[in-house]
Short mmCIF file of C-alpha atoms in Angstrom, two decimals:
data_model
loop_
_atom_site.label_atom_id
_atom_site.label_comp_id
_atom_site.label_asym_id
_atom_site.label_seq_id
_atom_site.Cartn_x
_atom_site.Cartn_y
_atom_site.Cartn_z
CA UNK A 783 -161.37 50.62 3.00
CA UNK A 784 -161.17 54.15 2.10
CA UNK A 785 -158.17 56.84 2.25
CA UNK A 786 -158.06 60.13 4.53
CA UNK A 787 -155.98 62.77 3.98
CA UNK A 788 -155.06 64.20 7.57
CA UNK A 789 -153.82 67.69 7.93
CA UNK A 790 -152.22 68.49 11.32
CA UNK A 791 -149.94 71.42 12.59
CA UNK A 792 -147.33 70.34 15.63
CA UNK A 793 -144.78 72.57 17.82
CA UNK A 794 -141.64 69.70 17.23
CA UNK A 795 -139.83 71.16 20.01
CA UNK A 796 -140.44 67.46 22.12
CA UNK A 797 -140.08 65.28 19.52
CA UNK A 798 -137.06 63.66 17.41
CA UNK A 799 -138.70 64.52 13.86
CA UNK A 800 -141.80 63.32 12.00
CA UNK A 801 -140.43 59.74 11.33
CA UNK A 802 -140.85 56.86 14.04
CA UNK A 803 -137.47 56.12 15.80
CA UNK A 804 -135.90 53.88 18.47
CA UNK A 805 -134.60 56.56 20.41
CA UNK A 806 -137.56 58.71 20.77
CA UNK A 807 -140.75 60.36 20.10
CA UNK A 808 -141.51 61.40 16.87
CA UNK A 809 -144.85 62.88 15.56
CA UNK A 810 -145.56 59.77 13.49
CA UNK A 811 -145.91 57.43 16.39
CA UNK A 812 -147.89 59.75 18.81
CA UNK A 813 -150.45 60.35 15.56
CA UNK A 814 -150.66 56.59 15.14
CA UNK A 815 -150.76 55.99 19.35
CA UNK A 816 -153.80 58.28 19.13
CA UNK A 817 -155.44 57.05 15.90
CA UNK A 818 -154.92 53.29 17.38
CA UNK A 819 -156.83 54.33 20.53
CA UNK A 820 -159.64 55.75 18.08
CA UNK A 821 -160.06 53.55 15.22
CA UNK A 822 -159.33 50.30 17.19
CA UNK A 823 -156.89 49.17 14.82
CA UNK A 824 -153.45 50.35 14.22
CA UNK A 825 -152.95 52.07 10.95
CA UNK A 826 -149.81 52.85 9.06
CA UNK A 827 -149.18 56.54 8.45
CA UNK A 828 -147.99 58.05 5.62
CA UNK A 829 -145.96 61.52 5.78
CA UNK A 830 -145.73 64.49 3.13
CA UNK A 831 -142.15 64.80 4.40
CA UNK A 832 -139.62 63.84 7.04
CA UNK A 833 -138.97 66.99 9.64
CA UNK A 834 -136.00 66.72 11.63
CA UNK A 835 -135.99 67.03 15.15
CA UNK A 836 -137.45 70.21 16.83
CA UNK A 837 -138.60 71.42 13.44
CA UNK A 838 -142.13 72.49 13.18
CA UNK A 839 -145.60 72.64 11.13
CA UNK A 840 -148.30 74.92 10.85
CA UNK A 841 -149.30 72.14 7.79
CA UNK A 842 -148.20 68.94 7.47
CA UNK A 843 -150.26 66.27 5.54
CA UNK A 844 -150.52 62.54 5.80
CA UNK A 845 -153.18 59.98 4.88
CA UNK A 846 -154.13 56.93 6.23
CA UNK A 847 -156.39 54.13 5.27
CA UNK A 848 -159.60 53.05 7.70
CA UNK A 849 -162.98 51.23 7.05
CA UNK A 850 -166.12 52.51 4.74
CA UNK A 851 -167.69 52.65 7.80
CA UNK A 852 -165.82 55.40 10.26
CA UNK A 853 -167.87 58.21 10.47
CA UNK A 854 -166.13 61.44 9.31
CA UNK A 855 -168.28 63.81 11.29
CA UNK A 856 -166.84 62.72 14.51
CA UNK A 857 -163.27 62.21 13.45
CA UNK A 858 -161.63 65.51 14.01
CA UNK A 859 -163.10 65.87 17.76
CA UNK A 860 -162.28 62.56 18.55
CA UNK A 861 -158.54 62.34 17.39
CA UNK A 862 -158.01 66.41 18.60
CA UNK A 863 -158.83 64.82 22.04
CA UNK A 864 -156.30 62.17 22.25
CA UNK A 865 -153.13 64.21 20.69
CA UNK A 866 -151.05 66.18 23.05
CA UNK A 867 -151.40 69.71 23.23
CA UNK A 868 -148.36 70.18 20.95
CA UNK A 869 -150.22 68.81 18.04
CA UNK A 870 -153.50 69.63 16.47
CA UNK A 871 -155.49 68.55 13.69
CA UNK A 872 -156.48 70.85 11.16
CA UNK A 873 -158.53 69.06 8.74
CA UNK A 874 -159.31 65.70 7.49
CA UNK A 875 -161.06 64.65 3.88
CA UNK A 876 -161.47 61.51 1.84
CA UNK A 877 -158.85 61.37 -1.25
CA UNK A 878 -158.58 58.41 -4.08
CA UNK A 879 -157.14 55.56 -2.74
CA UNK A 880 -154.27 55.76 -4.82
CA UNK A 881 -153.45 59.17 -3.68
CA UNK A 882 -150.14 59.78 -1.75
CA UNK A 883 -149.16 62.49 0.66
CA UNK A 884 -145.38 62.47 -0.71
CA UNK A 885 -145.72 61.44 -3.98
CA UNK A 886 -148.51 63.86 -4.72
CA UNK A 887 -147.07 66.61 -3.53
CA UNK A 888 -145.85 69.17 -6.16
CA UNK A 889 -143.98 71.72 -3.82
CA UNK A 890 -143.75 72.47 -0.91
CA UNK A 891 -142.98 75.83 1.44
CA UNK A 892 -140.97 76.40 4.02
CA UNK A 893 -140.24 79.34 6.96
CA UNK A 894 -137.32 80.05 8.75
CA UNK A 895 -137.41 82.88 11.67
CA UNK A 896 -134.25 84.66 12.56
CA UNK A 897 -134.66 86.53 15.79
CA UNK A 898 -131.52 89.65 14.50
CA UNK A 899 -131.75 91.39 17.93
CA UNK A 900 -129.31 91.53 21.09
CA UNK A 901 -132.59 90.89 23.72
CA UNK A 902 -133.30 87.58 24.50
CA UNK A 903 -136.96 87.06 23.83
CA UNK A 904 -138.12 83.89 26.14
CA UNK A 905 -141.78 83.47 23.78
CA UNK A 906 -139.29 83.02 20.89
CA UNK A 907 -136.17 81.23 21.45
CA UNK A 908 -138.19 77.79 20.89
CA UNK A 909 -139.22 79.19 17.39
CA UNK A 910 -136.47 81.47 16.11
CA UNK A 911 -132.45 81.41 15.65
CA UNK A 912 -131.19 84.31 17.70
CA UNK A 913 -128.47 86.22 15.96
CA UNK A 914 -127.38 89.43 18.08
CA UNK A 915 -125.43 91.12 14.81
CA UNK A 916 -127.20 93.33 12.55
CA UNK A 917 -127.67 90.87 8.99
CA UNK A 918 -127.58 92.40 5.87
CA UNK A 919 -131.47 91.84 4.11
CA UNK A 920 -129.91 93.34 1.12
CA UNK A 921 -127.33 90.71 0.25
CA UNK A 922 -129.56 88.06 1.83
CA UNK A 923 -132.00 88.68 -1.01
CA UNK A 924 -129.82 88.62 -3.47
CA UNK A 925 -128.66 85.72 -2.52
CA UNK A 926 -132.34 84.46 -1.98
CA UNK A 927 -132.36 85.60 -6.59
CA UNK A 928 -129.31 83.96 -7.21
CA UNK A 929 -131.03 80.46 -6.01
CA UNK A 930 -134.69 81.06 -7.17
CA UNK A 931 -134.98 78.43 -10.61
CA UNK A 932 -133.87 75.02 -11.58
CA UNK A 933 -130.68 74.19 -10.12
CA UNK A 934 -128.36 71.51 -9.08
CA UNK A 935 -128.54 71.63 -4.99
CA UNK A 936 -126.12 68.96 -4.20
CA UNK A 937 -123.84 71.81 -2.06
CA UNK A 938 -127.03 72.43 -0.11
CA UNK A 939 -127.71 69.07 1.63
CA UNK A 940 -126.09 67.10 4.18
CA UNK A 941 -124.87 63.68 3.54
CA UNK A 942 -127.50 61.91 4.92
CA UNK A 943 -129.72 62.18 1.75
CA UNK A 944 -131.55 59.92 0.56
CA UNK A 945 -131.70 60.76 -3.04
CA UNK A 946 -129.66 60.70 -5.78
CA UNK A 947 -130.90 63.20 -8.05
CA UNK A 948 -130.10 66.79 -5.84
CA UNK A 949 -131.38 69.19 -8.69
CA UNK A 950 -134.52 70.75 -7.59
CA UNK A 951 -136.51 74.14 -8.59
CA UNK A 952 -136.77 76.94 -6.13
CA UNK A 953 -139.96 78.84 -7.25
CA UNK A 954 -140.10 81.49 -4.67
CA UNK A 955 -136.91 82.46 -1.90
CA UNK A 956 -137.45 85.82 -0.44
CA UNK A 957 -136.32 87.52 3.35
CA UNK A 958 -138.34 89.92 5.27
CA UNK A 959 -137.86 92.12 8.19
CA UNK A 960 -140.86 92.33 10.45
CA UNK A 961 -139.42 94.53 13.51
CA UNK A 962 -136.83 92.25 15.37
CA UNK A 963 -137.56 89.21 12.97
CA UNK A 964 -136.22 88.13 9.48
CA UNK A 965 -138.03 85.73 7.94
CA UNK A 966 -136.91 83.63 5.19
CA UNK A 967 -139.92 81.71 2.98
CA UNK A 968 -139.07 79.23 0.31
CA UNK A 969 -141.45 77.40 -2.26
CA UNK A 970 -139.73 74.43 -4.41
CA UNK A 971 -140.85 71.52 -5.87
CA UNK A 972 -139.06 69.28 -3.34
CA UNK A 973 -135.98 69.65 -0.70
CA UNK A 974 -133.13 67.40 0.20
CA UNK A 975 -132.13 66.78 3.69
CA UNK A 976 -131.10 70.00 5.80
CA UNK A 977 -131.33 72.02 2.55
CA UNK A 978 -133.34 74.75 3.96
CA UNK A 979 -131.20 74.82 6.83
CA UNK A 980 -128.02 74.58 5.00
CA UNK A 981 -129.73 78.09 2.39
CA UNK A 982 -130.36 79.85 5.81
CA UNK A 983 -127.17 79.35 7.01
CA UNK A 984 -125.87 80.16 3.97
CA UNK A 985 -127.58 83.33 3.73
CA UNK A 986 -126.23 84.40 7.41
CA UNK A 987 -122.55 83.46 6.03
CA UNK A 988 -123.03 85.67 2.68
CA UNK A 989 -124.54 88.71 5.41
CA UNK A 990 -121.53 88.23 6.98
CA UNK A 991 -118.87 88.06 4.17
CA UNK A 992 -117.76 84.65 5.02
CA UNK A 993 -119.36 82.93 2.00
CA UNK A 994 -119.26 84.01 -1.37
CA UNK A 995 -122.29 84.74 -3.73
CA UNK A 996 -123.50 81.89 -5.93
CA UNK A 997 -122.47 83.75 -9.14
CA UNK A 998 -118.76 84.20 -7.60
CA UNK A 999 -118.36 80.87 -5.98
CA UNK A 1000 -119.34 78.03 -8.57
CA UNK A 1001 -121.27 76.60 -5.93
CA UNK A 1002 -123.53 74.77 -8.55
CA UNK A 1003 -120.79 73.67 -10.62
CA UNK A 1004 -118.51 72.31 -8.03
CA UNK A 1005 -120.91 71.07 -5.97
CA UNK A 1006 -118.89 71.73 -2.66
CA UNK A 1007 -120.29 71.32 0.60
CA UNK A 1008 -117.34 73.62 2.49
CA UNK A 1009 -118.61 76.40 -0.09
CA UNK A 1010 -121.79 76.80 1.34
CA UNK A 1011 -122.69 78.54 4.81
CA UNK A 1012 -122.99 76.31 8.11
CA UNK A 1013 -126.12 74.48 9.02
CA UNK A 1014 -128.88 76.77 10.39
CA UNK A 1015 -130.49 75.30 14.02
CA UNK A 1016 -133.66 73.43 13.83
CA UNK A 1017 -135.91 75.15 15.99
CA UNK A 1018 -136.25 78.18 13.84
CA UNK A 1019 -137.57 76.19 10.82
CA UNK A 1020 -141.31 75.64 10.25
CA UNK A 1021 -143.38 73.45 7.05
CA UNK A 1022 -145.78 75.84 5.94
CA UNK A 1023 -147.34 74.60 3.14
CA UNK A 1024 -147.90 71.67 0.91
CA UNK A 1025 -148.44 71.99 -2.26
CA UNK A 1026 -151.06 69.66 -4.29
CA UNK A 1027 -152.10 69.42 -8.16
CA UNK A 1028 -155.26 71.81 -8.18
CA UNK A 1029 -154.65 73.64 -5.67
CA UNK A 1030 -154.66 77.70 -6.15
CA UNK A 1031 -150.72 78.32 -5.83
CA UNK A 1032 -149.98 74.97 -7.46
#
């Protein structure tokens, strides 16, 4: 057997998150319906992360395990051609077969698009959180300083986590205006659930002086959910990047 690492990109606006679910489609389970069909055997699928429903990907990695024999050459065609047209494979290489797409991972990157105009934009309301008020980039980006480095993120995440250990280390957390549409990118060496959601929303409340600044509110210390910002809608979140030992912005 040998190991593939399988980049794809999806548009999660159908589906109820990455992981496979009773109640509905998830990206998982269409990628392993499809890879079934090709490889004649049903393979398990391993994630880089868990998306929640009607988040997005422009990169999302997984690997898989299939016989010596499965000719590479013919792979991406093949599998493009049985995916719907809301996900698409990128790429697809062998790896070490001890090599996993979570584990591996050292960080990982993360968009969210605010559409800060009073026009409804039909092309965008799938991919963007539409907030009619004028936000305040200024204070969003100082906010976006105040979280960059190692700290403890336990305020940031909803109680469904997983984990017990919530301090993680926020590399890079910058907003930009392009035109109509603030984006917000994040680089950290791992995320807890709805904690780029939760910073987003955040950010929006601290615009809007109904949250304090990190510095003022002991957010860290006290590790209070209530002191942090509401949770920012899924759609407007996209996985941009993951992050692997060797690679150029590792």
């Amino acid at each position: 057997m040998k190991r593939m690492l399988l980049t794809i990109a999806y548009d999660g606006t159908a589906f109820h998150g990455w992981q496979v679910q009773p109640n509905g489609i998830t990206v998982q389970e269409t990628l392993q319906n499809a890879l079934e069909k090709l490889l004649g055997t049903r393979p398990a699928v391993t994630g880089c992360s868990r998306t929640d429903a009607g988040v997005h990907a422009r990169e999302f990695c997984c690997h898989f395990d299939c016989d010596e024999k499965f000719p590479e050459n013919a792979f991406l065609r093949g599998l493009d051609s049985l995916l719907p047209p809301d996900i698409a494979v990128k790429g697809v290489k062998r790896v070490a077969n001890d090599f996993h797409a979570r584990y591996n991972a050292c960080g990982k990157t993360y968009a969210y698009y605010i559409l800060n105009s009073q026009k409804r934009d039909p092309f965008l309301s799938r991919y963007s959180w539409q907030i009619e008020r004028p936000l305040d980039l200024e204070k969003i980006n100082r906010f976006c300083g105040q979280i960059t480095g190692e700290h403890d993120f336990y305020a940031f995440s909803s109680s469904g986590r997983s984990v017990e250990d919530t301090v993680r280390c926020v590399s890079f957390c910058k907003a930009e205006r392009q035109g109509d549409m603030i984006i917000l990118k994040i680089t950290a060496n791992g995320f807890l659930y709805n904690m780029v959601r939760i910073i987003v929303g955040t950010a929006v409340a601290i615009s809007d002086g109904r949250c304090l600044l990190p510095q003022d509110s002991r957010i860290f210390e006290e590790k209070k959910r209530e002191l942090a910002g509401d949770t920012a809608p899924p759609q407007g979140l996209f996985l941009e990047k993951i992050i692997y030992p060797g690679d150029e912005n590792a």
